[in-house]
mmCIF file of C-alpha atoms in Angstrom:
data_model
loop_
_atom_site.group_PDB
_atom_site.id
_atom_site.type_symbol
_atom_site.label_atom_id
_atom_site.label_comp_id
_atom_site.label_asym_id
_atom_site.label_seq_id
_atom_site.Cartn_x
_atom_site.Cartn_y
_atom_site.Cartn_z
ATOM 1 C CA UNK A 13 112.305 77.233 105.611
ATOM 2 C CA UNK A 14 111.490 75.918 101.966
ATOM 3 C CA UNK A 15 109.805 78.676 99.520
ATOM 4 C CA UNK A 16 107.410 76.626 97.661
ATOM 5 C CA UNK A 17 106.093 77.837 94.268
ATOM 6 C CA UNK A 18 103.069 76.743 91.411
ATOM 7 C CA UNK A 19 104.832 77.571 88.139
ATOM 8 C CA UNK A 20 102.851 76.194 85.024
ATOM 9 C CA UNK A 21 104.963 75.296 82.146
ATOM 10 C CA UNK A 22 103.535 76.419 78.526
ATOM 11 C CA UNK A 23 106.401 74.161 76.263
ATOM 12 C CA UNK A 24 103.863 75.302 72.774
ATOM 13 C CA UNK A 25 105.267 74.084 69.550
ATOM 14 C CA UNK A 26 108.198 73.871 67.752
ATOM 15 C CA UNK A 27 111.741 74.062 69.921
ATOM 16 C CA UNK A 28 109.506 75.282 72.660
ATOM 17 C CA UNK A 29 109.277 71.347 74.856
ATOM 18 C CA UNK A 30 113.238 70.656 74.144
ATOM 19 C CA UNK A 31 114.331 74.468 75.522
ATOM 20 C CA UNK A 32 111.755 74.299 78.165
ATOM 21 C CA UNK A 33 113.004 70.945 79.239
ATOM 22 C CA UNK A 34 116.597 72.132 79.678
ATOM 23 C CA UNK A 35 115.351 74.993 82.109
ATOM 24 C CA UNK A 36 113.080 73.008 84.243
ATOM 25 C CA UNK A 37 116.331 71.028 85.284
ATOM 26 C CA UNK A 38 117.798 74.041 85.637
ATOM 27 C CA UNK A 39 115.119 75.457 87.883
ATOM 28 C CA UNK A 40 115.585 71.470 89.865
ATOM 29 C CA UNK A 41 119.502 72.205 90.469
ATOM 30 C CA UNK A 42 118.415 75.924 91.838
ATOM 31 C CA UNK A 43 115.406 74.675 93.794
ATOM 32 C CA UNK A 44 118.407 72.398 95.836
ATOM 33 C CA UNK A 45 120.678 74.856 96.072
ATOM 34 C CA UNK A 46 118.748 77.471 97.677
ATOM 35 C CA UNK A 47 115.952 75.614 99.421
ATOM 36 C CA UNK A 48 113.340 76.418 96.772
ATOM 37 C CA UNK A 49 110.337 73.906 95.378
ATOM 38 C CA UNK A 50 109.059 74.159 92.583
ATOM 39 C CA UNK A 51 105.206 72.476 91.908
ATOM 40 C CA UNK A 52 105.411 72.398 88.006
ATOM 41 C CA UNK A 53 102.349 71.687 85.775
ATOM 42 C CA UNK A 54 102.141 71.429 82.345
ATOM 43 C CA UNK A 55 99.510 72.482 80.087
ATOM 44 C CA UNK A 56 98.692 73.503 76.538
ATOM 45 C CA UNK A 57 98.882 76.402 74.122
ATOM 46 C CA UNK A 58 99.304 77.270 70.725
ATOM 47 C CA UNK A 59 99.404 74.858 68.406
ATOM 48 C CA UNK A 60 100.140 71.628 70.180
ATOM 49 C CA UNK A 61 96.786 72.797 71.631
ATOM 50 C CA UNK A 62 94.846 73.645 68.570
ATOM 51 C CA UNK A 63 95.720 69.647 67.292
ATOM 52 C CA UNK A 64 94.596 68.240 70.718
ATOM 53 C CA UNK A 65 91.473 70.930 71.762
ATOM 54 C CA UNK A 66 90.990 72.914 68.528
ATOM 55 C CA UNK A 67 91.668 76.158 70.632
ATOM 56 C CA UNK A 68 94.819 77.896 70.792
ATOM 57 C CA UNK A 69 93.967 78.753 74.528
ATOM 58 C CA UNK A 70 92.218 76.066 76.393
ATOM 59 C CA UNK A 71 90.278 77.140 79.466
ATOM 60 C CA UNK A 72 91.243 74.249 81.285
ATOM 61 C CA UNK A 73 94.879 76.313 80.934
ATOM 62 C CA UNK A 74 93.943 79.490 81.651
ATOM 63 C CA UNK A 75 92.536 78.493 85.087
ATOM 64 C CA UNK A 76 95.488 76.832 85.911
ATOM 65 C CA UNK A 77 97.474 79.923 85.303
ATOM 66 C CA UNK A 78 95.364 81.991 87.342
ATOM 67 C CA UNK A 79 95.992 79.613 89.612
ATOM 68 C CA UNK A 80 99.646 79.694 89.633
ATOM 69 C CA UNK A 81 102.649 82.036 91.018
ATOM 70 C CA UNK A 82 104.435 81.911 87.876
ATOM 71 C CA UNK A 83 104.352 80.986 84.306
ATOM 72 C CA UNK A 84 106.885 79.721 81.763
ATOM 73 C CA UNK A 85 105.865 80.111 78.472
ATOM 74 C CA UNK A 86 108.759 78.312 75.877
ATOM 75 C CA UNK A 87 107.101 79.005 72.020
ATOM 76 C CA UNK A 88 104.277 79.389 70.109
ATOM 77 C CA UNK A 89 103.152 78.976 66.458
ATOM 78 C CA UNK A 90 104.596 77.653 62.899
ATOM 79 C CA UNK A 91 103.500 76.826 59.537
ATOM 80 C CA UNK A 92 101.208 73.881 60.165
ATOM 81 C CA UNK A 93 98.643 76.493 61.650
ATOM 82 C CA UNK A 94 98.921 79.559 59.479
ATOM 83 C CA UNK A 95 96.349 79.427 57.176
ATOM 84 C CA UNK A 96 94.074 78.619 59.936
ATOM 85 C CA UNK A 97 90.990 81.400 60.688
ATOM 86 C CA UNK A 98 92.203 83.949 62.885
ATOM 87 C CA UNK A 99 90.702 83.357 65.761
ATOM 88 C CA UNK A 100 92.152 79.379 65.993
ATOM 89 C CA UNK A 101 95.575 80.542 65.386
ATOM 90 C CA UNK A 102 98.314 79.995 67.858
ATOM 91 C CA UNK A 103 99.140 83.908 68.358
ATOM 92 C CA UNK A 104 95.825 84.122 69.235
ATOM 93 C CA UNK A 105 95.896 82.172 72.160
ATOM 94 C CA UNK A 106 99.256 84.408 73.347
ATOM 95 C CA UNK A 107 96.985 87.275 73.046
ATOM 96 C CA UNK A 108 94.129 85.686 75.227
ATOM 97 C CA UNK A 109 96.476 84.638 78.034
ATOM 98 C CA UNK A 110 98.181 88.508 78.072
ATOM 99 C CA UNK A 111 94.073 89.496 78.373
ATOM 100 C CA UNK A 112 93.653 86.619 80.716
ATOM 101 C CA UNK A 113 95.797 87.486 83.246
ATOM 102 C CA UNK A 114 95.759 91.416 82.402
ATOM 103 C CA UNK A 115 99.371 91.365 81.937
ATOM 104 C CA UNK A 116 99.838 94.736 80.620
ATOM 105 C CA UNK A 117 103.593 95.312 81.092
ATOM 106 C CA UNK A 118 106.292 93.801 79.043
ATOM 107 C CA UNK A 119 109.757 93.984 80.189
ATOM 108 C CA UNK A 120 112.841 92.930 77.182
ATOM 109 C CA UNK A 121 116.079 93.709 78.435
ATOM 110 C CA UNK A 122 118.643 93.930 75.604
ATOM 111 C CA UNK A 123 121.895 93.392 76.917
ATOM 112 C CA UNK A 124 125.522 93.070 75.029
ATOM 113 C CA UNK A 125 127.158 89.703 76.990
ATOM 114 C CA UNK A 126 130.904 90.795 76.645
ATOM 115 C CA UNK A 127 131.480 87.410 75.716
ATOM 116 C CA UNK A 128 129.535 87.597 72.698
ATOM 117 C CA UNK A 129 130.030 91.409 71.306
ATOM 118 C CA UNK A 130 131.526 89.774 68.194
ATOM 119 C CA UNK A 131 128.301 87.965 67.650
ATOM 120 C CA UNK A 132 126.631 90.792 66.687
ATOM 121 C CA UNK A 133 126.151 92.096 62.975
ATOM 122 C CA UNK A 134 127.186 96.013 63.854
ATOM 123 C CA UNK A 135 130.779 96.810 64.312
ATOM 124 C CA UNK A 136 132.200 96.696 68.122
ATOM 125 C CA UNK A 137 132.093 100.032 68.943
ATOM 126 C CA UNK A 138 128.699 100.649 68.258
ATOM 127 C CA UNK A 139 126.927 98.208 70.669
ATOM 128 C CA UNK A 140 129.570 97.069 73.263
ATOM 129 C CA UNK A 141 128.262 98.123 76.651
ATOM 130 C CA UNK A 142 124.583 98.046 75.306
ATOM 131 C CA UNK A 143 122.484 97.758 78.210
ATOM 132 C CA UNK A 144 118.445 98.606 77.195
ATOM 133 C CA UNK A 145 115.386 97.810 79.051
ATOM 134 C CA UNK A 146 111.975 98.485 76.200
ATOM 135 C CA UNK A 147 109.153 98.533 78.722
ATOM 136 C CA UNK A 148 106.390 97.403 76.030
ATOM 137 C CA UNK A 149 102.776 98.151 76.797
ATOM 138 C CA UNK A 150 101.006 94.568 76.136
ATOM 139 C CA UNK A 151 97.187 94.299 76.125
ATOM 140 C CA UNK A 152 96.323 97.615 74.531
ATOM 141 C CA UNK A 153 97.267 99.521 71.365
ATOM 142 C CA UNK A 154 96.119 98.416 68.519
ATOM 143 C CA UNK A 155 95.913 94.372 68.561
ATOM 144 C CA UNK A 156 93.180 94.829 71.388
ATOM 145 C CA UNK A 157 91.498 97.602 70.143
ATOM 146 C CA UNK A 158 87.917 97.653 68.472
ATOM 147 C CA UNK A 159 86.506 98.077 65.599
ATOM 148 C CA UNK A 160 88.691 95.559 64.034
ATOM 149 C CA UNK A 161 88.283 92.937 60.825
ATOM 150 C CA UNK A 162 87.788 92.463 57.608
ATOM 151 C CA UNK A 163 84.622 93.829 56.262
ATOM 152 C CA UNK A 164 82.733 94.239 52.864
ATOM 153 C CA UNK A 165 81.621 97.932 51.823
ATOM 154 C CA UNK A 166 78.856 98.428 50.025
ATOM 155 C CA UNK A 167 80.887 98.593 46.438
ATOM 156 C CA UNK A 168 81.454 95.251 47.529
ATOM 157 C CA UNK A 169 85.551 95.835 48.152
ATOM 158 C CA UNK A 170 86.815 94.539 51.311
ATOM 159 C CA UNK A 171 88.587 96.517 54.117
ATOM 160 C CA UNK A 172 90.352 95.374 56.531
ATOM 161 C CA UNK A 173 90.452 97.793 60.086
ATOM 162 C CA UNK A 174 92.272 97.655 63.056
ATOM 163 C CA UNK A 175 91.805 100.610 65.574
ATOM 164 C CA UNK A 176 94.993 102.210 67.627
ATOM 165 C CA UNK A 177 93.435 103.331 70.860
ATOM 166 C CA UNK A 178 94.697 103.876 74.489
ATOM 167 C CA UNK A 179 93.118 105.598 77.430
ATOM 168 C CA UNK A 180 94.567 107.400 80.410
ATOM 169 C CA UNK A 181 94.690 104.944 82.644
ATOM 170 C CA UNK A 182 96.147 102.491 80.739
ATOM 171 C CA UNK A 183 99.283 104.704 79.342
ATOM 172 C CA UNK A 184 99.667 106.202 82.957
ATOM 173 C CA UNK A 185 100.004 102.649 84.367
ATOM 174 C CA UNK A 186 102.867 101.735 81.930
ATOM 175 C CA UNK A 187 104.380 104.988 82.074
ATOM 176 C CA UNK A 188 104.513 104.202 85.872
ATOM 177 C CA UNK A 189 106.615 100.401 85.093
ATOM 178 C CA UNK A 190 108.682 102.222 83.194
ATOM 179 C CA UNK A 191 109.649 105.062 85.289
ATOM 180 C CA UNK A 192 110.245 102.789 88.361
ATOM 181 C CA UNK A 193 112.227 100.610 86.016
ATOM 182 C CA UNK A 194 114.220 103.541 85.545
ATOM 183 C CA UNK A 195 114.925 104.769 88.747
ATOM 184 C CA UNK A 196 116.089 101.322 89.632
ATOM 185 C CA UNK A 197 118.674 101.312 86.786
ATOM 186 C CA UNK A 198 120.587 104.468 85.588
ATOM 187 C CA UNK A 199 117.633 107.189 85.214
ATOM 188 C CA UNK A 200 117.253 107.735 81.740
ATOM 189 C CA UNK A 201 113.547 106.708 80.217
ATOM 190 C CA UNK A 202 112.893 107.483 76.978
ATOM 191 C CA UNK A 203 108.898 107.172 75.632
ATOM 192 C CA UNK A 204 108.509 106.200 72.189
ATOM 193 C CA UNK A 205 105.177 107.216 69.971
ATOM 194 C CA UNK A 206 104.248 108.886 66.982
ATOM 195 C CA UNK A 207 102.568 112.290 68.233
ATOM 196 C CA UNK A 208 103.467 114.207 65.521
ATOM 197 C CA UNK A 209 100.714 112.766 63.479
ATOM 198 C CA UNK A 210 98.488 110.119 65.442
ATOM 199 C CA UNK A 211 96.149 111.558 68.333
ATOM 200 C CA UNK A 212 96.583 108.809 70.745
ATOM 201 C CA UNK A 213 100.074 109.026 70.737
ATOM 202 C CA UNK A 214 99.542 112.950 71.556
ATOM 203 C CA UNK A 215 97.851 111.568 74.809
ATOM 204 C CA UNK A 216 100.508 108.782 75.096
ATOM 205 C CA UNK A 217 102.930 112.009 75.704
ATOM 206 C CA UNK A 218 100.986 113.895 77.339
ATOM 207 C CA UNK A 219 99.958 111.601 80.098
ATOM 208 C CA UNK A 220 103.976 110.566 80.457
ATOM 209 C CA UNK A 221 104.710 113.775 81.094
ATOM 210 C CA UNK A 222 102.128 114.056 83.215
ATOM 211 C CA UNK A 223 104.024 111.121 85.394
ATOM 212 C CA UNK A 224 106.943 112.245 85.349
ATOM 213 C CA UNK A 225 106.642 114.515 87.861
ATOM 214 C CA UNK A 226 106.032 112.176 89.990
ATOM 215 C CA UNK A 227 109.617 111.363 88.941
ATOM 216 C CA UNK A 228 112.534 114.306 89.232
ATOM 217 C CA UNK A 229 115.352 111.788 89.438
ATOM 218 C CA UNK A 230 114.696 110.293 85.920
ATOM 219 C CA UNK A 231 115.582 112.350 83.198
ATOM 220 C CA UNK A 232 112.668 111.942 80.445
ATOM 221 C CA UNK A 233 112.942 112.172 77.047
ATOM 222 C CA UNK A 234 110.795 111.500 73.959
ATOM 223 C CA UNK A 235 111.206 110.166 70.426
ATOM 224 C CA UNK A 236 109.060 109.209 67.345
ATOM 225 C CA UNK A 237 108.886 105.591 66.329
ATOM 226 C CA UNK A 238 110.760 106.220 63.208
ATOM 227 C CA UNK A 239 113.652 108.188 65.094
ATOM 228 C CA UNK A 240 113.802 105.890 67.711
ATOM 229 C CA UNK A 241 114.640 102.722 65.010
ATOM 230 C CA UNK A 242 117.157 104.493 63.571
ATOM 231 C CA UNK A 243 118.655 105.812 66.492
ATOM 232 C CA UNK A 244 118.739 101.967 67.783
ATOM 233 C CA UNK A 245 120.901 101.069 65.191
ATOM 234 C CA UNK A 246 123.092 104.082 65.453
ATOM 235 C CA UNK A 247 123.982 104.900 68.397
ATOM 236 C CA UNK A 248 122.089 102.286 70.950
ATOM 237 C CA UNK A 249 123.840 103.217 73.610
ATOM 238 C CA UNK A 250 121.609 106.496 74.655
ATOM 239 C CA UNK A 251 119.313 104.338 75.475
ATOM 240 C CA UNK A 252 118.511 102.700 79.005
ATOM 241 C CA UNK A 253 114.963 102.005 79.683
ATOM 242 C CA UNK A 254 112.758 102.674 77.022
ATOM 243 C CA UNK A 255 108.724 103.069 77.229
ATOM 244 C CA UNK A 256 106.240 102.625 74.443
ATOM 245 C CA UNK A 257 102.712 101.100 72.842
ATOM 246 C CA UNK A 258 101.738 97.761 72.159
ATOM 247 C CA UNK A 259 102.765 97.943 68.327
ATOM 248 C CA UNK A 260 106.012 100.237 68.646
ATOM 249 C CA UNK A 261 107.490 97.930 72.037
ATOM 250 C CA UNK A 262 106.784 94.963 69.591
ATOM 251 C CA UNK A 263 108.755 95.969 66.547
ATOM 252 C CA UNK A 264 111.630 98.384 68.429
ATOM 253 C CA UNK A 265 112.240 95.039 71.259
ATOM 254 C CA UNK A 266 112.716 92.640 68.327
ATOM 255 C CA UNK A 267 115.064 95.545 66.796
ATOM 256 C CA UNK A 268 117.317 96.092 70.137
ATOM 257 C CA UNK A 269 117.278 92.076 70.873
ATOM 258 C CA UNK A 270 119.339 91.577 67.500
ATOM 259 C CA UNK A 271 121.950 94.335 68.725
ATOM 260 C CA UNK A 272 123.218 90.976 70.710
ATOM 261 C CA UNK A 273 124.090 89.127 67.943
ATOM 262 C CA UNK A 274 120.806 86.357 68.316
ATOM 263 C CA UNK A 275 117.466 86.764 69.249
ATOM 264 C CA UNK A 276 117.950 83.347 70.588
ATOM 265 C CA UNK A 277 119.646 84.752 73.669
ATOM 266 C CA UNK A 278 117.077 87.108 75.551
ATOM 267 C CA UNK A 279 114.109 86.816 77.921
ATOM 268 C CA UNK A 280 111.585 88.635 78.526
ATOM 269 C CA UNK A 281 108.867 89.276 81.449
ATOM 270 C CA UNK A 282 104.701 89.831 81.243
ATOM 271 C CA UNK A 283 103.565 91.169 84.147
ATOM 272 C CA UNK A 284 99.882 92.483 85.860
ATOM 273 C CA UNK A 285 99.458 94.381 88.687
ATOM 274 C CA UNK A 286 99.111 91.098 90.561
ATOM 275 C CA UNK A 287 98.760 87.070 89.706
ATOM 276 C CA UNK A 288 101.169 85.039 88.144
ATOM 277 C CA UNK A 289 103.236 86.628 85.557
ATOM 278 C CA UNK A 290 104.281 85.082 82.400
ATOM 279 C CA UNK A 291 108.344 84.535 81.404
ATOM 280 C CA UNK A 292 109.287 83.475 77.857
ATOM 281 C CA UNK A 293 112.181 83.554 75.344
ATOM 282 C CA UNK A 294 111.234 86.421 72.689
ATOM 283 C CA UNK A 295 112.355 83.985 69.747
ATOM 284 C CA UNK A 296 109.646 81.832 68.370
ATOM 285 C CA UNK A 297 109.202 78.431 67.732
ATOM 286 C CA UNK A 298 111.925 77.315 64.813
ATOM 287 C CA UNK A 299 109.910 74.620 63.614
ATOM 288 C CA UNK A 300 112.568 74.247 61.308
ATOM 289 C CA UNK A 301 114.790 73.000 63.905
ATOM 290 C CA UNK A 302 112.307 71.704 66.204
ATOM 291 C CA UNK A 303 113.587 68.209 67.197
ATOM 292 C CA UNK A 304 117.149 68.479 66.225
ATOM 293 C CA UNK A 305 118.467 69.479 69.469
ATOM 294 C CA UNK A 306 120.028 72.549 67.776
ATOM 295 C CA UNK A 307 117.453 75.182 68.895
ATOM 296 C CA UNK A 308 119.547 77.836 71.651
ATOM 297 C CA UNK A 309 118.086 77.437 75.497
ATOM 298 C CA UNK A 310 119.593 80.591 76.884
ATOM 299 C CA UNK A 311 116.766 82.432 76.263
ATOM 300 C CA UNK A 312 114.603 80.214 78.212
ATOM 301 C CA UNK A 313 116.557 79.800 80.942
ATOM 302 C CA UNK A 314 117.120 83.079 81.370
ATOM 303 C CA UNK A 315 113.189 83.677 81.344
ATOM 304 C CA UNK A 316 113.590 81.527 84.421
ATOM 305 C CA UNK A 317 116.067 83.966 85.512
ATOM 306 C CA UNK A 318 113.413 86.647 85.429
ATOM 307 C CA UNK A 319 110.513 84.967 86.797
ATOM 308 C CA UNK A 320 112.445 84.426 90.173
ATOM 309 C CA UNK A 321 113.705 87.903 90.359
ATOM 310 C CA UNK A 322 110.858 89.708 88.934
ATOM 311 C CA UNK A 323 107.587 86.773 89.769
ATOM 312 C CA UNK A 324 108.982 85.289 92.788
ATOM 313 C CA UNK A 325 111.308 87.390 94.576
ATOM 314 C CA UNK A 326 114.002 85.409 94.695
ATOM 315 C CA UNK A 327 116.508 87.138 93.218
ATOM 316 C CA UNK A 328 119.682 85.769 94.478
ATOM 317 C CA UNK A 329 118.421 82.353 92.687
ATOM 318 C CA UNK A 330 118.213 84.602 89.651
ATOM 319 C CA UNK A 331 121.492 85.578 90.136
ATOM 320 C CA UNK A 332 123.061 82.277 90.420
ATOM 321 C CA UNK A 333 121.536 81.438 86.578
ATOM 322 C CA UNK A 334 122.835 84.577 85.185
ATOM 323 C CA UNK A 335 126.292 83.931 86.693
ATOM 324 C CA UNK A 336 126.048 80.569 84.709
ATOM 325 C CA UNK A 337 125.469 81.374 81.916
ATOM 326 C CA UNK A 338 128.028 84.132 81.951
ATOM 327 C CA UNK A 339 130.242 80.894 83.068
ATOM 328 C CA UNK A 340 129.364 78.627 80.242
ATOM 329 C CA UNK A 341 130.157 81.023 77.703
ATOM 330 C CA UNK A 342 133.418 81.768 79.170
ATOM 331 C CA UNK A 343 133.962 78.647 78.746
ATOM 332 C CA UNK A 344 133.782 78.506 75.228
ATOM 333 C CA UNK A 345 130.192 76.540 74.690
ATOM 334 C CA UNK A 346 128.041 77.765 71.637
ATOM 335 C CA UNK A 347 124.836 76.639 70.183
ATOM 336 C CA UNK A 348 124.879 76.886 66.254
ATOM 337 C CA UNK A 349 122.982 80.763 66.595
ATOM 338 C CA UNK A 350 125.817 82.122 68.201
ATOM 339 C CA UNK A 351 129.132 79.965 67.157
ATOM 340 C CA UNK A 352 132.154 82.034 66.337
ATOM 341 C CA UNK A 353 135.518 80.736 65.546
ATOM 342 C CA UNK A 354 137.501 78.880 68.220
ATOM 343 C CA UNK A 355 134.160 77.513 70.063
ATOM 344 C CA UNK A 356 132.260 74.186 71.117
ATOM 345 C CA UNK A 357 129.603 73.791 69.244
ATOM 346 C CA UNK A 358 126.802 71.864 70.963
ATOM 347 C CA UNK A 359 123.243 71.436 70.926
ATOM 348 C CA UNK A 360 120.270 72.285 73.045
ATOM 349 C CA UNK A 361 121.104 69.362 75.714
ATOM 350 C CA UNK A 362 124.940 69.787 75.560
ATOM 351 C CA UNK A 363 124.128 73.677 76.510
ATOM 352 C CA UNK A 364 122.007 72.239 79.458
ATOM 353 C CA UNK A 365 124.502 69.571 80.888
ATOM 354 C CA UNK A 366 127.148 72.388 80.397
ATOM 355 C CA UNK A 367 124.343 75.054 82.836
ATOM 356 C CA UNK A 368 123.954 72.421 85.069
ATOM 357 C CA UNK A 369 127.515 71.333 85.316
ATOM 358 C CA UNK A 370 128.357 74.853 86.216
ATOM 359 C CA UNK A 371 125.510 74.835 88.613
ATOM 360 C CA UNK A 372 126.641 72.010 90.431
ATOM 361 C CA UNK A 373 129.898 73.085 90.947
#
């Protein structure tokens, strides 16, 4: 019996329509293969949207969404739109569709392909055998938190405030993610704040700590932000799944995805605790290779990867992409982020054919 699945495709700006268009064909080969269809959509966000709607977030895509079993986001943003107010800007509308569809939980695996260890800028024995999972709280912290703006005191200076704030059920929710995450891989968590000097990291720790017993099998341990960096770039492999805020998750991901060698190679996975979750590449847009079929469509395609395991339950489809990719690099293909010597180089669509080659096979 066919599986049939609403996925709404987000291509945004920059690279985002060229990678995205490489993984829907994926998605087309898999959908044959293992008896899947796939009802794709397309609507608008970011900037392409902001040019044709003047809002970053149209409702007209936000219903569809909510409407959907899965979404693929590709990229958002770029220089034409920068200098726009803040509320029209292209990250904005990211933020409203997290909000939208209360996708609190952010899952970036950071994982060192064996294929590409040499890729990355610290030496081979440091991150070969990396294998991290940063389980980033998403629609909390302090980009959601109120008061926040740019306001005029009464000397007439400005000040700009943003407020850091997190209650108990939102940190035991993510501390929850995180700990299943972990007792699903090797059973190490490790939650990441700053609770030697902020309050509401104090109740961060307190309420994981709280959860964890809930959780004997997982060993739990706890870092500050700061420590946590450095220890990322030292000795990454302590880590397995790491939990933290909405601020830390987005600065510490970014740090473990370029233990790989390219932010151009990793996923990542937005989920509620139901609806349609959101899959994306954690790379932006490029818009300064947008159109040059150069931009890297691993990422993406492995986003796909994640949405059927982790959105649609299908994760021997998910398998089947992963085991491409693992093929096509054996094979010697590169995209200009990741080229070493002794490679093919090709572009965005020669990376595809090559997927879909393998695929086919």
């Amino acid at each position: 019996m066919t599986n049939q699945y609403r996925v709404t495709l987000l291509p945004g700006d920059g690279i985002g329509p060229e990678i995205l268009g490489v993984t829907v064909e994926v998605l087309k080969v898999i959908g044959k293969k293992f008896d899947l269809q796939f009802d794709f959509q397309t609507a608008l966000i970011g900037g392409s949207a902001i040019d044709e709607t003047g809002n970053p977030l149209p409702h007209e895509t936000l219903d569809t969404c909510k409407n959907s079993d899965a979404v693929l986001l590709a990229a958002i943003g770029g220089y034409k739109w920068d200098t726009l107010p803040r509320h029209q800007r292209p990250e904005t509308g990211l933020l409203g569709l997290r909000a939208g569809l209360n996708l609190f939980a952010n899952l970036r695996p950071a994982t060192i392909l064996p294929q590409l260890i040499d890729a990355s800028s610290l030496k081979r024995e440091v991150v070969e055998g990396v294998d991290i999972m940063v389980v980033r709280e998403l629609t909390g912290g302090i980009y959601f938190g109120q008061p926040k703006g740019i306001f005029e005191t009464e000397t007439g200076e400005k000040r700009g405030v943003n407020t850091m704030v997190y209650s108990e059920s939102e940190v035991d929710r993510i501390a929850r993610v995180a700990f299943e995450i972990a007792r699903k891989r090797r059973g190490k968590l490790c939650s990441v704040d700053k609770a030697n000097v902020l309050d509401v990291s104090q109740l961060w720790r307190d309420r994981v700590i709280k959860m964890s017993e809930n959780y004997p099998d997982v060993e739990l341990s706890h870092l500050y932000v700061d420590n946590a960096a450095m220890q990322l770039v030292r000795a990454p492999k302590q880590f397995d799944t790491i939990v933290t805020g909405n601020l830390f998750g987005d600065i510490l991901s970014d740090a473990a995805a370029m233990l790989t060698g390219s932010i151009g190679m990793l996923p990542s996975a937005s989920l509620g605790a139901d609806g349609a979750g959101v899959f994306e590449p954690v790379h932006g847009s490029a818009p300064d290779i947008a159109g040059q079929d150069k931009a890297n469509p691993i990422a993406q395609v492995l986003s796909a990867a994640m949405m059927l395991k982790y959105g649609l339950n299908e994760p021997t489809a998910a398998e089947a992409i992963e085991r491409a990719v693992l093929t096509v690099l054996d094979l010697g293909y590169r995209t200009g982020d990741i080229l070493s010597e002794g490679m093919t180089l090709v572009g965005c669509r020669g990376m595809g054919d090559a997927l879909l080659k393998v695929l086919d096979s």
